[in-house]
Tab-separated table of C-alpha atoms in Angstrom:
chain	number	residue	atom	x	y	z
A	1	ALA	CA	-136.069	-293.834	87.645
A	2	GLN	CA	-138.783	-291.689	89.095
A	3	SER	CA	-137.865	-288.211	90.265
A	4	VAL	CA	-139.261	-284.862	91.309
A	5	THR	CA	-138.140	-281.384	90.330
A	6	GLN	CA	-138.764	-278.425	92.558
A	7	LEU	CA	-138.789	-275.165	90.637
A	8	GLY	CA	-137.039	-272.478	92.611
A	9	SER	CA	-134.536	-273.212	95.331
A	10	HIS	CA	-135.602	-270.104	97.209
A	11	VAL	CA	-139.020	-268.441	97.437
A	12	SER	CA	-139.707	-265.256	99.345
A	13	VAL	CA	-143.188	-263.916	100.125
A	14	SER	CA	-144.655	-261.293	102.407
A	15	GLU	CA	-146.575	-262.245	105.510
A	16	GLY	CA	-150.221	-262.716	104.559
A	17	ALA	CA	-149.449	-263.370	100.892
A	18	LEU	CA	-150.106	-266.534	98.922
A	19	VAL	CA	-147.481	-269.251	99.150
A	20	LEU	CA	-146.882	-271.348	96.016
A	21	LEU	CA	-144.118	-273.958	95.910
A	22	ARG	CA	-143.796	-275.887	92.682
A	23	CYS	CA	-143.128	-279.582	92.207
A	24	ASN	CA	-143.196	-281.649	89.031
A	25	TYR	CA	-142.716	-285.396	88.892
A	26	SER	CA	-141.472	-287.697	86.178
A	27	SER	CA	-143.267	-291.012	85.973
A	28	SER	CA	-145.182	-293.012	83.394
A	29	VAL	CA	-147.603	-294.093	86.106
A	30	PRO	CA	-148.895	-291.557	88.646
A	31	PRO	CA	-146.961	-292.220	91.851
A	32	TYR	CA	-147.621	-291.388	95.455
A	33	LEU	CA	-146.489	-287.827	96.212
A	34	PHE	CA	-145.561	-286.112	99.441
A	35	TRP	CA	-144.609	-282.720	100.800
A	36	TYR	CA	-142.341	-282.495	103.843
A	37	VAL	CA	-141.214	-279.478	105.862
A	38	GLN	CA	-137.884	-279.161	107.637
A	39	TYR	CA	-137.261	-276.521	110.284
A	40	PRO	CA	-133.647	-275.636	111.180
A	41	ASN	CA	-131.777	-278.440	112.925
A	42	GLN	CA	-134.788	-280.738	112.823
A	43	GLY	CA	-135.877	-283.775	110.901
A	44	LEU	CA	-138.526	-283.846	108.187
A	45	GLN	CA	-142.193	-283.550	109.072
A	46	LEU	CA	-144.947	-284.739	106.754
A	47	LEU	CA	-147.218	-281.916	105.554
A	48	LEU	CA	-149.491	-283.919	103.265
A	49	LYS	CA	-149.590	-286.830	100.843
A	50	TYR	CA	-151.352	-287.905	97.665
A	51	THR	CA	-152.118	-291.618	97.393
A	52	SER	CA	-154.463	-291.724	94.375
A	53	ALA	CA	-157.633	-290.715	96.212
A	54	ALA	CA	-158.786	-287.072	96.095
A	55	THR	CA	-156.633	-284.886	93.831
A	56	LEU	CA	-156.865	-281.920	96.210
A	57	VAL	CA	-155.085	-282.853	99.396
A	58	LYS	CA	-155.270	-280.840	102.598
A	59	GLY	CA	-152.450	-280.999	105.078
A	60	ILE	CA	-151.353	-279.515	108.346
A	61	ASN	CA	-150.762	-275.822	109.083
A	62	GLY	CA	-153.212	-274.698	106.384
A	63	PHE	CA	-151.256	-276.131	103.447
A	64	GLU	CA	-152.806	-277.973	100.534
A	65	ALA	CA	-151.642	-279.425	97.241
A	66	GLU	CA	-153.372	-280.410	94.032
A	67	PHE	CA	-152.371	-283.410	91.946
A	68	LYS	CA	-152.616	-282.625	88.218
A	69	LYS	CA	-151.880	-285.631	86.052
A	70	SER	CA	-152.017	-283.639	82.799
A	71	GLU	CA	-149.287	-281.336	84.087
A	72	THR	CA	-147.408	-283.979	86.137
A	73	SER	CA	-147.469	-281.473	88.980
A	74	PHE	CA	-148.118	-281.437	92.711
A	75	HIS	CA	-147.730	-277.797	93.735
A	76	LEU	CA	-148.016	-276.788	97.391
A	77	THR	CA	-150.076	-273.730	98.348
A	78	LYS	CA	-151.174	-271.776	101.390
A	79	PRO	CA	-153.534	-268.807	101.045
A	80	SER	CA	-151.892	-266.624	103.679
A	81	ALA	CA	-148.273	-266.965	104.778
A	82	HIS	CA	-147.307	-266.796	108.421
A	83	MET	CA	-143.871	-266.046	109.830
A	84	SER	CA	-143.766	-269.548	111.294
A	85	ASP	CA	-143.932	-271.030	107.774
A	86	ALA	CA	-140.311	-270.078	107.127
A	87	ALA	CA	-138.548	-273.392	106.543
A	88	GLU	CA	-137.237	-275.769	103.874
A	89	TYR	CA	-139.872	-277.677	101.920
A	90	PHE	CA	-139.278	-280.947	100.109
A	91	CYS	CA	-141.417	-282.684	97.533
A	92	ALA	CA	-140.991	-286.465	97.380
A	93	VAL	CA	-142.194	-289.306	95.188
A	94	ARG	CA	-142.747	-292.978	95.916
A	95	PRO	CA	-143.654	-295.317	93.110
A	96	ILE	CA	-146.712	-297.499	93.670
A	97	ILE	CA	-145.301	-300.538	91.914
A	98	GLN	CA	-144.162	-303.521	93.932
A	99	GLY	CA	-140.571	-303.590	95.103
A	100	ALA	CA	-139.964	-299.858	94.930
A	101	GLN	CA	-140.828	-298.610	98.352
A	102	LYS	CA	-138.426	-295.752	98.955
A	103	LEU	CA	-139.039	-292.023	98.980
A	104	VAL	CA	-137.077	-289.976	96.454
A	105	PHE	CA	-136.773	-286.316	97.375
A	106	GLY	CA	-136.454	-283.142	95.356
A	107	GLN	CA	-133.749	-280.590	95.971
A	108	GLY	CA	-135.852	-278.531	98.315
A	109	THR	CA	-137.226	-274.981	98.347
A	110	ARG	CA	-136.311	-272.563	101.104
A	111	LEU	CA	-139.288	-270.383	102.000
A	112	THR	CA	-138.612	-266.974	103.509
A	113	ILE	CA	-141.420	-264.841	104.937
A	114	ASN	CA	-140.960	-261.078	104.946
A	115	PRO	CA	-142.727	-259.073	107.668
B	1	GLU	CA	-145.471	-292.376	121.181
B	2	ALA	CA	-141.760	-291.733	121.309
B	3	GLY	CA	-140.182	-290.569	118.078
B	4	VAL	CA	-137.119	-291.766	116.205
B	5	ALA	CA	-134.069	-291.196	118.390
B	6	GLN	CA	-130.662	-290.418	116.909
B	7	SER	CA	-127.303	-289.748	118.487
B	8	PRO	CA	-125.096	-287.871	118.542
B	9	ARG	CA	-126.710	-284.636	117.325
B	10	TYR	CA	-123.420	-283.188	116.162
B	11	LYS	CA	-120.018	-284.657	115.349
B	12	ILE	CA	-116.816	-283.067	114.093
B	13	ILE	CA	-113.995	-285.333	112.947
B	14	GLU	CA	-110.873	-285.081	110.870
B	15	LYS	CA	-110.675	-286.698	107.455
B	16	ARG	CA	-109.595	-290.337	107.497
B	17	GLN	CA	-111.042	-290.838	110.980
B	18	SER	CA	-113.981	-293.141	111.611
B	19	VAL	CA	-117.386	-292.255	113.023
B	20	ALA	CA	-120.577	-294.064	113.969
B	21	PHE	CA	-124.161	-292.921	114.267
B	22	TRP	CA	-126.949	-294.605	116.172
B	23	CYS	CA	-130.679	-294.745	115.509
B	24	ASN	CA	-133.519	-296.163	117.589
B	25	PRO	CA	-136.742	-296.333	115.550
B	26	ILE	CA	-140.308	-296.148	116.763
B	27	SER	CA	-141.284	-299.338	118.565
B	28	GLY	CA	-142.825	-301.851	116.201
B	29	HIS	CA	-141.606	-300.196	113.016
B	30	ALA	CA	-140.198	-302.918	110.818
B	31	THR	CA	-138.623	-300.678	108.190
B	32	LEU	CA	-135.664	-298.417	108.905
B	33	TYR	CA	-133.986	-295.985	106.522
B	34	TRP	CA	-130.736	-294.006	106.582
B	35	TYR	CA	-130.671	-290.862	104.437
B	36	GLN	CA	-127.767	-288.514	103.718
B	37	GLN	CA	-128.645	-284.826	103.319
B	38	ILE	CA	-125.849	-282.669	101.959
B	39	LEU	CA	-126.263	-278.933	102.488
B	40	GLY	CA	-128.528	-277.459	99.834
B	41	GLN	CA	-129.763	-280.836	98.585
B	42	GLY	CA	-132.645	-283.142	99.274
B	43	PRO	CA	-132.148	-286.286	101.365
B	44	LYS	CA	-130.703	-289.272	99.499
B	45	LEU	CA	-131.407	-292.827	100.612
B	46	LEU	CA	-128.278	-294.703	101.685
B	47	ILE	CA	-129.760	-297.926	102.971
B	48	GLN	CA	-133.127	-299.458	103.812
B	49	PHE	CA	-133.714	-302.321	106.254
B	50	GLN	CA	-136.767	-304.540	106.590
B	51	ASN	CA	-136.419	-305.984	110.092
B	52	ASN	CA	-132.735	-306.973	110.131
B	53	GLY	CA	-132.374	-307.567	106.401
B	54	VAL	CA	-131.130	-305.082	103.795
B	55	VAL	CA	-133.748	-304.163	101.174
B	56	ASP	CA	-131.863	-301.472	99.269
B	57	ASP	CA	-128.257	-300.328	99.633
B	58	SER	CA	-127.670	-299.358	96.007
B	59	GLN	CA	-126.493	-295.835	96.891
B	60	LEU	CA	-124.364	-296.761	99.896
B	61	PRO	CA	-120.623	-296.199	99.223
B	62	LYS	CA	-119.699	-299.637	100.446
B	63	ASP	CA	-115.951	-299.020	100.381
B	64	ARG	CA	-116.306	-296.699	103.362
B	65	PHE	CA	-119.873	-296.886	104.672
B	66	SER	CA	-121.429	-299.777	106.552
B	67	ALA	CA	-124.671	-300.218	108.437
B	68	GLU	CA	-126.252	-302.895	110.532
B	69	ARG	CA	-129.502	-303.648	112.289
B	70	LEU	CA	-128.638	-306.859	114.049
B	71	LYS	CA	-131.748	-307.443	116.157
B	72	GLY	CA	-134.192	-305.714	113.852
B	73	VAL	CA	-134.564	-302.764	116.203
B	74	ASP	CA	-131.868	-300.105	116.525
B	75	SER	CA	-129.266	-299.489	113.857
B	76	THR	CA	-125.780	-298.067	113.465
B	77	LEU	CA	-124.244	-296.381	110.441
B	78	LYS	CA	-120.449	-296.228	110.241
B	79	ILE	CA	-118.053	-294.301	108.031
B	80	GLN	CA	-114.430	-295.438	107.841
B	81	PRO	CA	-112.393	-293.559	106.712
B	82	ALA	CA	-114.303	-290.282	106.424
B	83	LYS	CA	-113.796	-287.872	103.558
B	84	LEU	CA	-114.498	-284.145	103.390
B	85	GLU	CA	-117.476	-284.792	101.089
B	86	ASP	CA	-119.139	-286.899	103.787
B	87	SER	CA	-120.015	-283.702	105.647
B	88	ALA	CA	-123.799	-283.820	105.799
B	89	VAL	CA	-126.789	-284.458	108.011
B	90	TYR	CA	-127.533	-288.157	108.420
B	91	LEU	CA	-131.217	-288.770	108.916
B	92	CYS	CA	-132.777	-291.945	110.206
B	93	ALA	CA	-136.426	-292.736	109.537
B	94	SER	CA	-138.707	-295.632	110.317
B	95	SER	CA	-142.079	-296.849	109.132
B	96	LEU	CA	-144.533	-299.554	110.112
B	97	ARG	CA	-144.241	-301.066	106.661
B	98	GLN	CA	-142.310	-300.247	103.528
B	99	GLY	CA	-143.043	-296.898	101.965
B	100	TYR	CA	-145.744	-295.767	104.373
B	101	GLY	CA	-145.831	-293.317	107.244
B	102	TYR	CA	-142.191	-292.347	107.483
B	103	THR	CA	-141.158	-290.725	110.779
B	104	PHE	CA	-137.815	-288.954	110.714
B	105	GLY	CA	-135.387	-288.388	113.529
B	106	SER	CA	-133.708	-285.028	114.101
B	107	GLY	CA	-130.538	-286.188	112.391
B	108	THR	CA	-126.822	-286.170	113.110
B	109	ARG	CA	-124.859	-283.300	111.625
B	110	LEU	CA	-121.396	-284.508	110.617
B	111	THR	CA	-118.587	-282.106	109.799
B	112	VAL	CA	-115.372	-283.551	108.378
B	113	VAL	CA	-112.396	-281.182	108.537
């Protein structure tokens, strides 16, 4: 079964610093990949997605992610952290084969921004 | 467009009691999903509907959990009887077609004491 692993359950950065959240997937065929953000007491909001087009994907709120097949990775980055970025971030995978249409989520990474 | 509506937002029950959650998806979305999110974990799919038919319920604990989407629109998820380990946030999501453009509701936070 396809899965994603998020390295680091908790990441803390200073305001203005680079944000890097790591995600690796396991799949024999490159899947579709997603990053979601969850603010306290809210549902999940899509940040960006990779669907086999451009390997560098730009999302909302200044985030971007790069699909690297050789490393089976889809790390999320933002050049300069803002206090409002503090939230839980989830990487998710969805196989592109027929009949497997569900999102499978990683364990999540809690991002804390220090003033 | 209106988002995915869920109710209630919070629920506290004692173990062995029953509870039901309601979800109204975005109008026109054929696919509806129920996810369980235990504290500190990523969401796990419980059941997926395509219109009013079940597509995937492989991770639904069928001895205590049930779900229905009778008219292919809104859906209810029921737990009977509840256990302490059912404490979680139950998220509903919908999409126009399978696997694309998920929109999540705000969830129902269940606490079983």
